[in-house]
Tab-separated table of C-alpha atoms and ligand atoms in Angstrom:
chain	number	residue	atom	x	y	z
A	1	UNK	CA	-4.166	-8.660	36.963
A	2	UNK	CA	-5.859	-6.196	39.093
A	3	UNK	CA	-5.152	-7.334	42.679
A	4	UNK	CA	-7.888	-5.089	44.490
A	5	UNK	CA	-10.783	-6.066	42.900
A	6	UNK	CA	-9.924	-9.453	43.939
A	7	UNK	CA	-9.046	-8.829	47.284
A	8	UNK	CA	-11.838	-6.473	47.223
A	9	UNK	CA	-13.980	-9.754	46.539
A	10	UNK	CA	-11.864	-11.709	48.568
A	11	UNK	CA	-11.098	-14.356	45.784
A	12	UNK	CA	-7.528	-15.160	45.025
A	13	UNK	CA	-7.563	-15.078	41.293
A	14	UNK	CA	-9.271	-12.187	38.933
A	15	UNK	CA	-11.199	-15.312	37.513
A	16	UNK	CA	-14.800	-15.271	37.008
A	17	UNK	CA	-16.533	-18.336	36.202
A	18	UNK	CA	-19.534	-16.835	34.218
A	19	UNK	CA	-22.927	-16.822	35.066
A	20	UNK	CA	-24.932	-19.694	32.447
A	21	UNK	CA	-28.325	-19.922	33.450
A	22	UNK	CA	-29.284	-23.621	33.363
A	23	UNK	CA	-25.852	-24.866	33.156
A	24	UNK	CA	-24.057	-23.407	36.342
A	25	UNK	CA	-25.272	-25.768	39.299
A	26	UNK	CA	-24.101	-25.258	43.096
A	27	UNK	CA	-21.560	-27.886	42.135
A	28	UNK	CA	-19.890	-25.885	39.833
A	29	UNK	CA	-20.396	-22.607	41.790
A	30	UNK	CA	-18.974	-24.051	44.668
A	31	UNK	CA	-15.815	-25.929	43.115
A	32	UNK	CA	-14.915	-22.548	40.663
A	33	UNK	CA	-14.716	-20.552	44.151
A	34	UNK	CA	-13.014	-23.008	46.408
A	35	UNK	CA	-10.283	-22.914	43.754
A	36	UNK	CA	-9.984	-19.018	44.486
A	37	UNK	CA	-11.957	-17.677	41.258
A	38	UNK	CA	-15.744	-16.132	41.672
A	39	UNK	CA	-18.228	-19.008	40.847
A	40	UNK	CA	-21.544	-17.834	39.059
A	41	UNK	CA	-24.995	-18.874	39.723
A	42	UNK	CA	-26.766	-18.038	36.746
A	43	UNK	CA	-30.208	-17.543	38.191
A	44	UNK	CA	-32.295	-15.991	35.527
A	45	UNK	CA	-34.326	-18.933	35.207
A	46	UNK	CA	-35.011	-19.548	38.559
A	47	UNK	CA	-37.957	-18.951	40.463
A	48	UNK	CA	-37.420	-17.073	43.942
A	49	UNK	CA	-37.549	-20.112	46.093
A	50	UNK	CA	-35.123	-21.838	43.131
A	51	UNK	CA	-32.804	-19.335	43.811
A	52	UNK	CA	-32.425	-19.374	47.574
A	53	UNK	CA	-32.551	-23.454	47.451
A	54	UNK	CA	-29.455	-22.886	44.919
A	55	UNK	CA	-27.847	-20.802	46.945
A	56	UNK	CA	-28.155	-22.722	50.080
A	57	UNK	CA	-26.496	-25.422	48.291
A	58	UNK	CA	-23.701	-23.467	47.575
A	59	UNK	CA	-23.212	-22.256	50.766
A	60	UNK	CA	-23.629	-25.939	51.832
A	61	UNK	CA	-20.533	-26.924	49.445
A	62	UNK	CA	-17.704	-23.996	50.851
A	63	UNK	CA	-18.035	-20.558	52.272
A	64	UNK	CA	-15.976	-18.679	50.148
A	65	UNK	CA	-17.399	-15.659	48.092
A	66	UNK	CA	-19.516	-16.724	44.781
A	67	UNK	CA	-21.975	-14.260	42.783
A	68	UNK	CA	-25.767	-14.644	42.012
A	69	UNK	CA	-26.838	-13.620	38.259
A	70	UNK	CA	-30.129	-12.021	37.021
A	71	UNK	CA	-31.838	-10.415	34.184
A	72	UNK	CA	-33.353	-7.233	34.459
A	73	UNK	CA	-36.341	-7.521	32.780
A	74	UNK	CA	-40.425	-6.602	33.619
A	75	UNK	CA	-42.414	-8.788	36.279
A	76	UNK	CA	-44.812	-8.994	33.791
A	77	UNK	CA	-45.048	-9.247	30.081
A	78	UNK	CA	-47.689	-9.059	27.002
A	79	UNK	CA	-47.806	-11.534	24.349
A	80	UNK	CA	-49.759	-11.793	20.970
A	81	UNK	CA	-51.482	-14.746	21.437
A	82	UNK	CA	-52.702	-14.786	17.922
A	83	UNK	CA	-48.853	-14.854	17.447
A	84	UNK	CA	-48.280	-17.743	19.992
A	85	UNK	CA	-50.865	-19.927	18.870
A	86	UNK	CA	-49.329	-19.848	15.484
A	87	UNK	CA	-45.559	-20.160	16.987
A	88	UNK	CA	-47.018	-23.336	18.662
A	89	UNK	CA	-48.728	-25.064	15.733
A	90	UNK	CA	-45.284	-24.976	13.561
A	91	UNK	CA	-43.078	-25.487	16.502
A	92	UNK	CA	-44.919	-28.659	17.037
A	93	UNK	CA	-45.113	-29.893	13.472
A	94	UNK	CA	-41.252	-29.369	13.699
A	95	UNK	CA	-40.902	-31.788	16.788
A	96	UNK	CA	-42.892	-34.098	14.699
A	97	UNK	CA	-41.278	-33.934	12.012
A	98	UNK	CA	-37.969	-34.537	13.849
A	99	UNK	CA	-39.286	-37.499	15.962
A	100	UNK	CA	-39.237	-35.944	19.595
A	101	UNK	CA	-42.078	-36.731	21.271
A	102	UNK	CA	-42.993	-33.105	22.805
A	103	UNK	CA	-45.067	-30.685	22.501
A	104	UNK	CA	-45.078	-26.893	23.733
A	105	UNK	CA	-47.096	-25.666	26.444
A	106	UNK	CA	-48.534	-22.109	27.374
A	107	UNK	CA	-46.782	-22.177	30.910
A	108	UNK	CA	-48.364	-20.332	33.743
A	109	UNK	CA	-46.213	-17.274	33.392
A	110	UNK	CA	-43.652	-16.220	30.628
A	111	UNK	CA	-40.385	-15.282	33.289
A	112	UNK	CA	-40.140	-15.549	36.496
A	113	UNK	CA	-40.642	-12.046	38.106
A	114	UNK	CA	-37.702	-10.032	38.595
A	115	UNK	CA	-38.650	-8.401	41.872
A	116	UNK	CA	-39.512	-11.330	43.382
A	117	UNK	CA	-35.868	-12.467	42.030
A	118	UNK	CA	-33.893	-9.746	42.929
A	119	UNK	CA	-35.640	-10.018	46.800
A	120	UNK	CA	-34.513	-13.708	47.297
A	121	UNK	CA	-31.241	-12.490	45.396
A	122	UNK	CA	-30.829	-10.229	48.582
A	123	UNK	CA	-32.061	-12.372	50.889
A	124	UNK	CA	-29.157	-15.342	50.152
A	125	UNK	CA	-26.484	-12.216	50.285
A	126	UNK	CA	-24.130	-13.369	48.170
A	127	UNK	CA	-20.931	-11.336	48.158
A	128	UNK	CA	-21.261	-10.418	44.408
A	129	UNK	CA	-24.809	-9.593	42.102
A	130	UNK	CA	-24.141	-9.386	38.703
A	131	UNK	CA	-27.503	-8.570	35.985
A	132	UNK	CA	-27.804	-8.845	32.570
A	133	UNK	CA	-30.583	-7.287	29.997
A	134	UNK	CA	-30.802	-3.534	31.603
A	135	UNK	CA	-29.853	-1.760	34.869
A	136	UNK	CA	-31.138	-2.188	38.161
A	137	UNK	CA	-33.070	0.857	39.620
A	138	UNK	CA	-31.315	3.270	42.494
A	139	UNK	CA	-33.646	1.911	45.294
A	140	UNK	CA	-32.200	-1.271	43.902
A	141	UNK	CA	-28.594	-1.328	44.340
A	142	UNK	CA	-28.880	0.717	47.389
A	143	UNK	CA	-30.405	-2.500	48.746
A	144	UNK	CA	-27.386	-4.277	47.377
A	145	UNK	CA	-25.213	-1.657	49.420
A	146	UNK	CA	-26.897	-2.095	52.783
A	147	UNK	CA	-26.029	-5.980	52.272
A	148	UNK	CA	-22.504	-5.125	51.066
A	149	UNK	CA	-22.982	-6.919	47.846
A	150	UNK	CA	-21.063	-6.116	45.349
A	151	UNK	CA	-22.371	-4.929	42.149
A	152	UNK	CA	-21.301	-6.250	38.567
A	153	UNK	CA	-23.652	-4.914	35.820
A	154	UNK	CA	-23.151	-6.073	31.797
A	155	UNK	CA	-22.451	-4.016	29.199
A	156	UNK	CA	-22.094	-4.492	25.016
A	157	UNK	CA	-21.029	-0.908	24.964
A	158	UNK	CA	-19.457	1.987	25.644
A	159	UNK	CA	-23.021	3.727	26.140
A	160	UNK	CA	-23.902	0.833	28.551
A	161	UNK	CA	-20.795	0.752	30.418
A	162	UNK	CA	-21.420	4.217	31.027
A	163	UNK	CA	-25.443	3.369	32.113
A	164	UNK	CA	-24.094	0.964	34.725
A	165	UNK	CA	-21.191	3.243	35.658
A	166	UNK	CA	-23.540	6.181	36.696
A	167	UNK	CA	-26.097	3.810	38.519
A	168	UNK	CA	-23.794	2.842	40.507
A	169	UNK	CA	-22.083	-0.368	39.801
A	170	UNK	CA	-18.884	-1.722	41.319
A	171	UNK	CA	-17.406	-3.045	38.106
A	172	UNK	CA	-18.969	-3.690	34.483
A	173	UNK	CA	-18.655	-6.800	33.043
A	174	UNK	CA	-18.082	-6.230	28.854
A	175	UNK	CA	-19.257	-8.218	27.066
A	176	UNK	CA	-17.610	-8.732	23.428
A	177	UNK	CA	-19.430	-10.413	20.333
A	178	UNK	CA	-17.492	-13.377	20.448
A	179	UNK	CA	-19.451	-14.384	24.354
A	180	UNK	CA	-21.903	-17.391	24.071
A	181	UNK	CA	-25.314	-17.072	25.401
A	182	UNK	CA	-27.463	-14.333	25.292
A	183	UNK	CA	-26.462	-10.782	24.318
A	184	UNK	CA	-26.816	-8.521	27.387
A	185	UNK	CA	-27.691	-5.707	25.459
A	186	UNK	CA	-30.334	-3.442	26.691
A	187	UNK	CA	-29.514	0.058	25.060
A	188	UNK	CA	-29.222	-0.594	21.552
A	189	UNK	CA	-30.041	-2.666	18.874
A	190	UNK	CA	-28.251	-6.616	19.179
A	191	UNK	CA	-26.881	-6.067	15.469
A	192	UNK	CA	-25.867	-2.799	16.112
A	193	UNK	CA	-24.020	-4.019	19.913
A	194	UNK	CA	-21.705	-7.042	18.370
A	195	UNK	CA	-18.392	-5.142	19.411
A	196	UNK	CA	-15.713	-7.142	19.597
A	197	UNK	CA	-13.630	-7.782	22.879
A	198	UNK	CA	-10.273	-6.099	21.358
A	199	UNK	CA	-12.367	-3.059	20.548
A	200	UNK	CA	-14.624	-2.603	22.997
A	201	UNK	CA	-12.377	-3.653	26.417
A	202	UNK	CA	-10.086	-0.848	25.441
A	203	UNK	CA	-12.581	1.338	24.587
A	204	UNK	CA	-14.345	0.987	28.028
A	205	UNK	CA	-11.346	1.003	29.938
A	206	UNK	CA	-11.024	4.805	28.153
A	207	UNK	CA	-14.198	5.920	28.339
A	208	UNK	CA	-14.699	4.999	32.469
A	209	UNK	CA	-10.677	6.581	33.272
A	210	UNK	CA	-10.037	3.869	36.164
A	211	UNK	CA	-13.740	5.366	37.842
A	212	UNK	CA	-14.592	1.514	38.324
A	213	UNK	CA	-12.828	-2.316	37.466
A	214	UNK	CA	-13.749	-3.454	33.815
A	215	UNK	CA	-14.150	-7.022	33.369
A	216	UNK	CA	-13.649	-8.811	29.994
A	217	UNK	CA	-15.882	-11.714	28.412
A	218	UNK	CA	-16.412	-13.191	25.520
A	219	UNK	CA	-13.951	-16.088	23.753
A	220	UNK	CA	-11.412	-15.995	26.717
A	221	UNK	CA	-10.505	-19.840	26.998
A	222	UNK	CA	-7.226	-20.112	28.744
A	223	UNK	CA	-4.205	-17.922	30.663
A	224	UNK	CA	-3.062	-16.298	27.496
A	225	UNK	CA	-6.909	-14.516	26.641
A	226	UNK	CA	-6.534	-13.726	30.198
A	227	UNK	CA	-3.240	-12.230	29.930
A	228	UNK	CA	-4.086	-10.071	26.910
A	229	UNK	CA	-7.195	-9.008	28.270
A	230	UNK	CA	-5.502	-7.442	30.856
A	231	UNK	CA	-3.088	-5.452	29.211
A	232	UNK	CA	-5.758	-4.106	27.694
A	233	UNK	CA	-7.047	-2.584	30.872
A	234	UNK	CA	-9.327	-5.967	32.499
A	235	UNK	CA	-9.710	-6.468	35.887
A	236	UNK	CA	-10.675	-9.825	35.992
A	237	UNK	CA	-11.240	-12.557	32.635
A	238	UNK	CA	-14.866	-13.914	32.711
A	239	UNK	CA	-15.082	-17.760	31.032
A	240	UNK	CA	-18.526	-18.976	30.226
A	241	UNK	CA	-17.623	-21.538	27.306
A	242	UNK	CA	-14.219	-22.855	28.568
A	243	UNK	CA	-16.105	-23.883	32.044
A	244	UNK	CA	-19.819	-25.829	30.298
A	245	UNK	CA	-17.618	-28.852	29.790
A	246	UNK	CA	-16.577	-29.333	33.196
A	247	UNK	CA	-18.191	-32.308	34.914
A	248	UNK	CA	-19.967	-30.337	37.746
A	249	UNK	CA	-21.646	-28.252	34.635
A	250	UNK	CA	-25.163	-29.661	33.875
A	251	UNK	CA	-25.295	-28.758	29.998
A	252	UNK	CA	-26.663	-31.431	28.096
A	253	UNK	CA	-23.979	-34.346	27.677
A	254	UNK	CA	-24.930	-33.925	23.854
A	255	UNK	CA	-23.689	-30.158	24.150
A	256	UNK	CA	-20.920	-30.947	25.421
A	257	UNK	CA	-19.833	-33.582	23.510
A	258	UNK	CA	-20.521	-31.272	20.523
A	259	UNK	CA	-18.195	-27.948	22.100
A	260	UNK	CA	-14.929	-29.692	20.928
A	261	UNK	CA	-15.420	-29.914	17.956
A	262	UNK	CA	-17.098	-27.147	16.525
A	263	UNK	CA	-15.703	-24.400	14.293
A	264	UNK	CA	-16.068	-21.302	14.615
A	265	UNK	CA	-17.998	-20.382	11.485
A	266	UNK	CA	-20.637	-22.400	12.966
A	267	UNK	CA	-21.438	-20.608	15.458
A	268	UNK	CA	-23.765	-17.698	15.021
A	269	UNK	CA	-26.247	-15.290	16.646
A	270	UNK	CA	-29.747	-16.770	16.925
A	271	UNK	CA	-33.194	-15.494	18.072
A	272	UNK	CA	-35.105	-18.525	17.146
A	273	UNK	CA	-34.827	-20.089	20.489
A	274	UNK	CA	-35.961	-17.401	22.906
A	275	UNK	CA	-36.986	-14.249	21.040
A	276	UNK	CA	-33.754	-12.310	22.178
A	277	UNK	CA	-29.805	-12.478	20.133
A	278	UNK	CA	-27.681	-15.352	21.750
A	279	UNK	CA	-24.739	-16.930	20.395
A	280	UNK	CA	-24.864	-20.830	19.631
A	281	UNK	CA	-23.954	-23.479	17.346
A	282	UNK	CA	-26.304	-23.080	14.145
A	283	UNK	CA	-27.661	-26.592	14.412
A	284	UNK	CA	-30.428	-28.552	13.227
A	285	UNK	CA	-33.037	-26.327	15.254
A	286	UNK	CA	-31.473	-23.130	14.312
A	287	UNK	CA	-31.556	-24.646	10.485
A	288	UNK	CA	-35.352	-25.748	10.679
A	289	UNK	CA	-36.449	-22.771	12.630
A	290	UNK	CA	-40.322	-22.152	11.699
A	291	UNK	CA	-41.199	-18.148	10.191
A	292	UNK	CA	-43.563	-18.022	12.996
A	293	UNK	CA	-41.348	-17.917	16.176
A	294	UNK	CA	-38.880	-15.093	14.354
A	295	UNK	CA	-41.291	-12.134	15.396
A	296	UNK	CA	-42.159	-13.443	19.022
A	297	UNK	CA	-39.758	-11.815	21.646
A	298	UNK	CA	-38.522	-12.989	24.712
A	299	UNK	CA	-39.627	-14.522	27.309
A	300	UNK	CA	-42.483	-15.411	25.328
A	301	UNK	CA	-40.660	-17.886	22.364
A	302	UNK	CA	-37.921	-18.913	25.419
A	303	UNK	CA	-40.666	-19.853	27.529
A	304	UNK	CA	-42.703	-21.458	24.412
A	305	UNK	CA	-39.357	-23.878	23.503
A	306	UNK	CA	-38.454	-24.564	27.183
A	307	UNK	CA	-40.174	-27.600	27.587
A	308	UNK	CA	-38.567	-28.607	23.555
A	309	UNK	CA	-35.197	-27.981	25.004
A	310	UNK	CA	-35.269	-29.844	27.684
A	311	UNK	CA	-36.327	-32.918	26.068
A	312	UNK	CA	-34.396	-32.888	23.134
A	313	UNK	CA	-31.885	-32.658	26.341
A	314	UNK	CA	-33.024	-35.580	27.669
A	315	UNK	CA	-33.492	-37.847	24.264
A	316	UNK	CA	-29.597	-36.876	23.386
A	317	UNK	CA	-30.706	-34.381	20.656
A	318	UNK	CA	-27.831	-31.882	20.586
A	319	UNK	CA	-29.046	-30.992	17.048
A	320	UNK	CA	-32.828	-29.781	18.818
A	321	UNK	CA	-30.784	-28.156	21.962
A	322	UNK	CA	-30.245	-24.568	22.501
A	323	UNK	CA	-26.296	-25.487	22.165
A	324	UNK	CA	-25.320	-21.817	23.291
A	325	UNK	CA	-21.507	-20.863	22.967
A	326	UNK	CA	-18.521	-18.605	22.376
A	327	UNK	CA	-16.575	-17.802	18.999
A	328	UNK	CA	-14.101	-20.100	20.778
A	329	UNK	CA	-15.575	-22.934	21.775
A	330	UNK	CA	-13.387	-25.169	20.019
A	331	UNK	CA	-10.860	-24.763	22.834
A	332	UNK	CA	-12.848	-26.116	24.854
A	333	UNK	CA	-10.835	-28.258	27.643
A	334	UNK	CA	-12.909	-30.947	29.524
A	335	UNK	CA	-12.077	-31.281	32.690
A	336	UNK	CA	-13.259	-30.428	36.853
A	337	UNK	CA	-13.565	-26.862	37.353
A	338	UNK	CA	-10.947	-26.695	40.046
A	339	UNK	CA	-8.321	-28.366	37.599
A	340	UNK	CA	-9.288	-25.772	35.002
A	341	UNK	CA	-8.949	-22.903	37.275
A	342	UNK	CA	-5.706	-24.292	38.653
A	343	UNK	CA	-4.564	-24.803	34.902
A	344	UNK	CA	-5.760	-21.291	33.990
A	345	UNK	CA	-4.071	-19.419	36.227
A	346	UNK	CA	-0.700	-21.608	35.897
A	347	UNK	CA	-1.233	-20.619	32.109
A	348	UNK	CA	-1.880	-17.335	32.536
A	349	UNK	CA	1.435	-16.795	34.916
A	350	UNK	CA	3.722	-18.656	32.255
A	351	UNK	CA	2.355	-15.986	29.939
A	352	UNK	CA	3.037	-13.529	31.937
A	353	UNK	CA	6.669	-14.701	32.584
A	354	UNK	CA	7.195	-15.246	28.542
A	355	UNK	CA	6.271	-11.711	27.940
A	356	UNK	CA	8.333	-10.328	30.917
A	357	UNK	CA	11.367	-12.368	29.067
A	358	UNK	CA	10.642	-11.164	25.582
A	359	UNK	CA	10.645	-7.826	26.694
A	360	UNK	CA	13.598	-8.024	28.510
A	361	UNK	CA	15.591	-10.339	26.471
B	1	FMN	C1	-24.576	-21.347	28.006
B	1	FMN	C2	-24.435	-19.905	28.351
B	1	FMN	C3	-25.399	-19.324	29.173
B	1	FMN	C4	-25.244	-17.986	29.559
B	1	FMN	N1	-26.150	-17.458	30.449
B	1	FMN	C5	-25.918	-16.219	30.965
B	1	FMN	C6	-26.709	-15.727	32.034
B	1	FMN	O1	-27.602	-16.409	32.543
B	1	FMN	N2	-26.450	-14.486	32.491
B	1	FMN	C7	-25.436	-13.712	31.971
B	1	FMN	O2	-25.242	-12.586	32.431
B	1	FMN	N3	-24.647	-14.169	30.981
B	1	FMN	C8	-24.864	-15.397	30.476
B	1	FMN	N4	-24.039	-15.886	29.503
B	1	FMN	C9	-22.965	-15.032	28.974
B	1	FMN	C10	-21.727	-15.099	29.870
B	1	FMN	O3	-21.940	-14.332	31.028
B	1	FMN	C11	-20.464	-14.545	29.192
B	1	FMN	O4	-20.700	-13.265	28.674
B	1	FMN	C12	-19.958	-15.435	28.062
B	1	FMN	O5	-20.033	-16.788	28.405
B	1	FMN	C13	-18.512	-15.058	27.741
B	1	FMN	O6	-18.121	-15.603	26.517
B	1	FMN	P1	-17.482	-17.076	26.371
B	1	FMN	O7	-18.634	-18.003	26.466
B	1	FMN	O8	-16.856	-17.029	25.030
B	1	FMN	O9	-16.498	-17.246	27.495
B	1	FMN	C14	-24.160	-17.216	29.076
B	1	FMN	C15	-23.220	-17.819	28.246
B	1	FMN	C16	-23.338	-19.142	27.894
B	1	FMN	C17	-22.285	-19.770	27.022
């Protein structure tokens, strides 16, 4: 692949472990980069002083180069309460009715705000900032230039490749249907942005003519997705699924006993959990999901079923459980991150040789 946006990064492999807010600890962070990829502290979720604790850590576990995640979103938001209230009442008849003892909470403040975010974000200096949801702003990233961070924006399209090209960026990250978690859409509508990685890479690559590094996500699980997405024009590969079973991941040991096994017609695109298009397993939850919370958007419904997550989490519930994932997830491989990397990129240079020979031979 692409050497210089490695060595640009100063990371040995074009491997980006992706961002996964809630599931990418400092352990995993830390072990993805020491084995030469980029490690990805998804950080949407985290309050400012959560983010430079987390970051700490990582620094703590090795000093190579990992990247720090956001959203770009608000600071503050306005929610129907009318709407809420009624969100709430059949959420928690729901819990009942499924035997989890939990009920939601109106929490002190819907998100975390994103200047306060993207401040601590600068303050822990990673080497790379990649954002989700929209574009940062020009005073922005030329605060991420004085700190020499490098600047990775998502993209579901053409159009928003484009967006992120002109702010600015370093390299877009695009993001094909197939990607688990939330959609980073932010120019169009979600149903209108499920391009697929085959189309869209290629498409990108085009349409930005070599002006910056496209990366590739979305249902890349080993050294041959890799491989093909850089003949069609990647930079680097960016795994979310294949890395949530690692050990050092904290997803709920109920996810990811569940990630092996599922097919991929069960896996859809689901706004009942936080008011925003992610890709998941369509489980219990997603089956049950109450009329009321389809109309509330996000952060308001992901803030609302936060504290329902996190104890159907806890009680073992992968059927309540936000069970977010990739068209692919089935080839899923369990094991520590730095075997997987190791195993990735072995994978990805036998590939590489097997296409050389075919060519050849
Ligand atoms: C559990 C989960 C959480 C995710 N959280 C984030 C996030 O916080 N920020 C982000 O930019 N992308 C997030 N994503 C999307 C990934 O960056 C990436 O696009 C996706 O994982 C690639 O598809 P794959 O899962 O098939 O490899 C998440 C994906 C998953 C599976």
């Amino acid at each position: 692949m692409n050497s210089s946006f490695a060595s640009r990064l100063g990371i040995e492999h074009p491997l980006i472990q992706a961002p996964m807010s809630g599931s990418t600890p400092p352990a995993l962070v830390a072990a993805v980069s020491d084995a030469g990829g980029l490690g990805s502290l998804g950080a949407g979720y985290l309050e400012p002083q959560g983010i430079l604790e987390q970051a700490a850590q990582v620094c703590a576990l090795g000093d190579r180069p990992y990247a720090i995640n956001l959203f770009v979103l608000p600071d503050e938001f306005e929610a129907d309460m009318a709407a809420v209230a009624e969100a709430r009442a059949q959420l928690d008849a729901l819990m009942v009715r499924e035997g989890l003892d939990v009920r939601t909470h109106l929490p002190a403040r819907w998100a975390p705000r994103f200047s306060e975010q993207f401040a601590a974000l600068c303050e822990a200096r990673p080497a790379a900032a990649s954002f989700a949801f929209g574009v940062i702003s020009p005073a922005q990233l030329r605060e991420l230039r004085q700190r020499d961070i490098y600047v990775i924006g998502t993209a579901t399209t053409v159009a928003e490749a484009r967006a992120w090209a002109e702010a600015g960026a370093d390299a877009v990250c695009v993001q094909g249907a197939e990607a688990g978690g939330h959609r980073g859409t932010f120019l169009h509508a979600a149903e209108d942005a499920m391009i697929g990685l085959f189309a869209l890479l290629p498409l990108t690559v085009r349409a930005l003519a070599g002006s910056i590094p496209v990366i590739a996500a979305g249902g890349i699980m080993d050294g041959r997705g890799m491989l093909a997405a850089e003949i069609l024009g990647a930079a680097a590969s960016q795994l979310g699924t294949a890395f949530l079973t690692c050990p050092e991941s904290s997803a709920a040991e109920a996810w990811k006993q569940d990630l092996p096994r599922v097919e991929e017609h069960q896996v859809t695109t689901i706004r009942g959990f936080s008011g925003r298009a992610a890709r998941g397993l369509r489980n219990r939850f997603v089956e049950a999901m109450p009329d009321a919370v389809q109309g509330l958007p996000y952060p308001v419904l992901n803030a609302l079923t936060a504290p329902l997550r996190r104890a159907a989490a806890a009680a073992g519930r992968g059927d309540l459980l936000s069970e977010w994932c990739g068209q692919a997830a089935g080839l899923v491989r369990p094991q520590p991150a730095a075997e997987l990397v190791a195993r990735l990129m072995h994978e990805y240079r036998l590939a590489r040789r097997a296409l050389a020979h075919s060519q050849t031979g």
